[in-house]
Amino acid sequence: MKIGVLGAGQLGRMMAISGYPLNHQFGFSGNSLDEPAALLGHMFALEDNADYIESLVAFADVITYESENTDVDMVKEINKDVVVYPGEKSLFITQHRGREKALFDQLSIPCAPYQMVNSLADLKKAVKDIGLPAILKTATGGYDGKGQFLMRSADQIKEAFESMSGVEFILEGFVNFKRELSLIAVRGLDNDHKYYPLVENTHHNGILRLTIAPAQNINPEVQKTAEHYMQTLLDEMEHVGVLTIELFETENGLVVNEMAPRVHNSGHWSIEGANTSQFENHVRAITGMPLGDTTPIHAFSAMVNIIGKNGPTEIALNMPNAHLHLYDKAKRADRKLGHITITADSQTQLATSIEKLKDFLP
Ligand code: ATP
Ligand code: MG
């Protein structure tokens, strides 16, 4: 099939790399001709063609997207000509933190206490009701921790409010977590579901730096609970494709942070670490192919992000159990330029391999 991707970043790039062996073709849309996926398929770019979205739609048998910030009205229009997966409902809900939390409440999925905020008065009330510390976030458009203000004291209310841009915010109570986890799953057109194991994520300044897969010391009941939340969400949204949920592990069990209707940075390990990668499974799902087995191949995998500068990538090239992925992006502070996957058959090998890549970690 011809798969059209709205976006041409690293996620689209890795989708294409996984989809060609299955005999699919790819087209991408983006602003310029030099985006990370541009050389991996037909590139429809605004700088080249004012009707670039129409051209992508004309090319494609099915459309998918790279970001939950994709315009829903545009997707509605596209859907009249070519089917878009994941569908409008998944996109509409996951691009707005308030809608997402309302759905968690409706489905009895635990999440942080929250209130929507449209004014300084709303924020004062929300701080009173939720308490501090709390995080003020833009309702839409955030990524890599952008558009967030961690409030520790009531003196910061005005500063927090003024730091926000946009119109709608959400105040979330701070969750005292032990670890951050994520769960990636895929739902097919035939309603088949497959789950990857919970993975453990370490962030620095709001940016994911390290994923360990599977997360260590996870009670099977915890995996089951996370899969139950996931299944409820997949079915409620009639989701087709990969869905990711980010979770906090707390003293009182799992608390869901947010979800993404797409392949996720915390699933990049699956390229070498699982029988079928998240990218291939997303491609399989949206093209109506049977889903692939999600079982890990090794006892452990780890994913180290390459952020801001390329760093000593030859270290990874010289490790037998490491795999380098660069996204053909220009260097810029805090930018995701690539990642390295490590596979390991023991905890010791995992630890020594991560240690070798310490220059990439904060
Ligand atoms: P990304 O796109 O990278 O997932 P994001 O910008 O969508 O990030 P969040 O996932 O909501 O934002 O927040 C980024 C990080 O900030 C979280 O991974 C977590 O470390 C921390 N964080 C967010 N919300 C809370 C909370 N309510 N309590 C404690 N920590 C939080
Ligand atoms: Mg997040």
mmCIF file of C-alpha atoms and ligand atoms in Angstrom, residues 68 97 112 135 137 142-146 148 172-177 180 203 206-208 246 248 257-258 262 264 336, ligand 1:
data_model
loop_
_atom_site.group_PDB
_atom_site.id
_atom_site.type_symbol
_atom_site.label_atom_id
_atom_site.label_comp_id
_atom_site.label_asym_id
_atom_site.label_seq_id
_atom_site.Cartn_x
_atom_site.Cartn_y
_atom_site.Cartn_z
ATOM 1 C CA GLU A 68 -0.859 14.343 18.344
ATOM 2 C CA ARG A 97 -4.716 17.206 28.229
ATOM 3 C CA ALA A 112 -3.245 13.164 38.860
ATOM 4 C CA ILE A 135 2.376 21.640 37.483
ATOM 5 C CA LYS A 137 0.701 22.935 31.634
ATOM 6 C CA GLY A 142 3.281 20.567 24.698
ATOM 7 C CA TYR A 143 6.174 18.192 24.048
ATOM 8 C CA ASP A 144 9.469 17.356 25.767
ATOM 9 C CA GLY A 145 8.227 19.144 28.892
ATOM 10 C CA LYS A 146 7.694 22.441 27.053
ATOM 11 C CA GLN A 148 5.031 23.596 31.785
ATOM 12 C CA GLU A 172 -2.077 18.983 37.657
ATOM 13 C CA GLY A 173 -1.210 17.879 41.147
ATOM 14 C CA PHE A 174 2.417 16.743 41.411
ATOM 15 C CA VAL A 175 2.639 12.958 41.515
ATOM 16 C CA ASN A 176 5.259 11.618 43.878
ATOM 17 C CA PHE A 177 6.487 8.813 41.715
ATOM 18 C CA GLU A 180 8.270 6.608 35.190
ATOM 19 C CA HIS A 203 13.847 12.059 31.873
ATOM 20 C CA GLY A 206 11.512 17.076 30.645
ATOM 21 C CA ILE A 207 13.322 15.160 27.882
ATOM 22 C CA LEU A 208 13.509 11.370 27.724
ATOM 23 C CA GLU A 246 3.028 7.202 30.043
ATOM 24 C CA PHE A 248 3.976 6.971 37.093
ATOM 25 C CA ASN A 257 0.304 10.701 33.038
ATOM 26 C CA GLU A 258 -0.626 11.088 29.395
ATOM 27 C CA ARG A 262 1.564 7.068 17.871
ATOM 28 C CA HIS A 264 6.873 6.698 20.905
ATOM 29 C CA LYS A 336 16.528 14.570 19.474
HETATM 30 P P1 ATP B 1 6.678 14.321 26.282
HETATM 31 O O1 ATP B 1 6.095 14.818 25.018
HETATM 32 O O2 ATP B 1 8.160 14.284 26.292
HETATM 33 O O3 ATP B 1 6.080 13.059 26.788
HETATM 34 P P2 ATP B 1 5.193 16.382 27.545
HETATM 35 O O4 ATP B 1 5.724 17.712 27.204
HETATM 36 O O5 ATP B 1 3.998 15.883 26.838
HETATM 37 O O6 ATP B 1 6.349 15.364 27.430
HETATM 38 P P3 ATP B 1 4.540 15.399 30.196
HETATM 39 O O7 ATP B 1 4.784 13.996 29.836
HETATM 40 O O8 ATP B 1 3.191 15.745 30.702
HETATM 41 O O9 ATP B 1 4.888 16.433 29.063
HETATM 42 O O10 ATP B 1 5.603 15.858 31.281
HETATM 43 C C1 ATP B 1 7.005 15.711 31.074
HETATM 44 C C2 ATP B 1 7.653 15.140 32.332
HETATM 45 O O11 ATP B 1 7.396 16.006 33.462
HETATM 46 C C3 ATP B 1 7.075 13.810 32.755
HETATM 47 O O12 ATP B 1 7.684 12.754 32.038
HETATM 48 C C4 ATP B 1 7.412 13.812 34.235
HETATM 49 O O13 ATP B 1 8.783 13.552 34.464
HETATM 50 C C5 ATP B 1 7.151 15.246 34.640
HETATM 51 N N1 ATP B 1 5.733 15.419 35.057
HETATM 52 C C6 ATP B 1 4.702 15.759 34.268
HETATM 53 N N2 ATP B 1 3.545 15.819 34.943
HETATM 54 C C7 ATP B 1 3.831 15.483 36.199
HETATM 55 C C8 ATP B 1 3.055 15.355 37.405
HETATM 56 N N3 ATP B 1 1.736 15.604 37.438
HETATM 57 N N4 ATP B 1 3.697 14.987 38.548
HETATM 58 C C9 ATP B 1 5.023 14.747 38.537
HETATM 59 N N5 ATP B 1 5.806 14.858 37.453
HETATM 60 C C10 ATP B 1 5.238 15.224 36.302
#
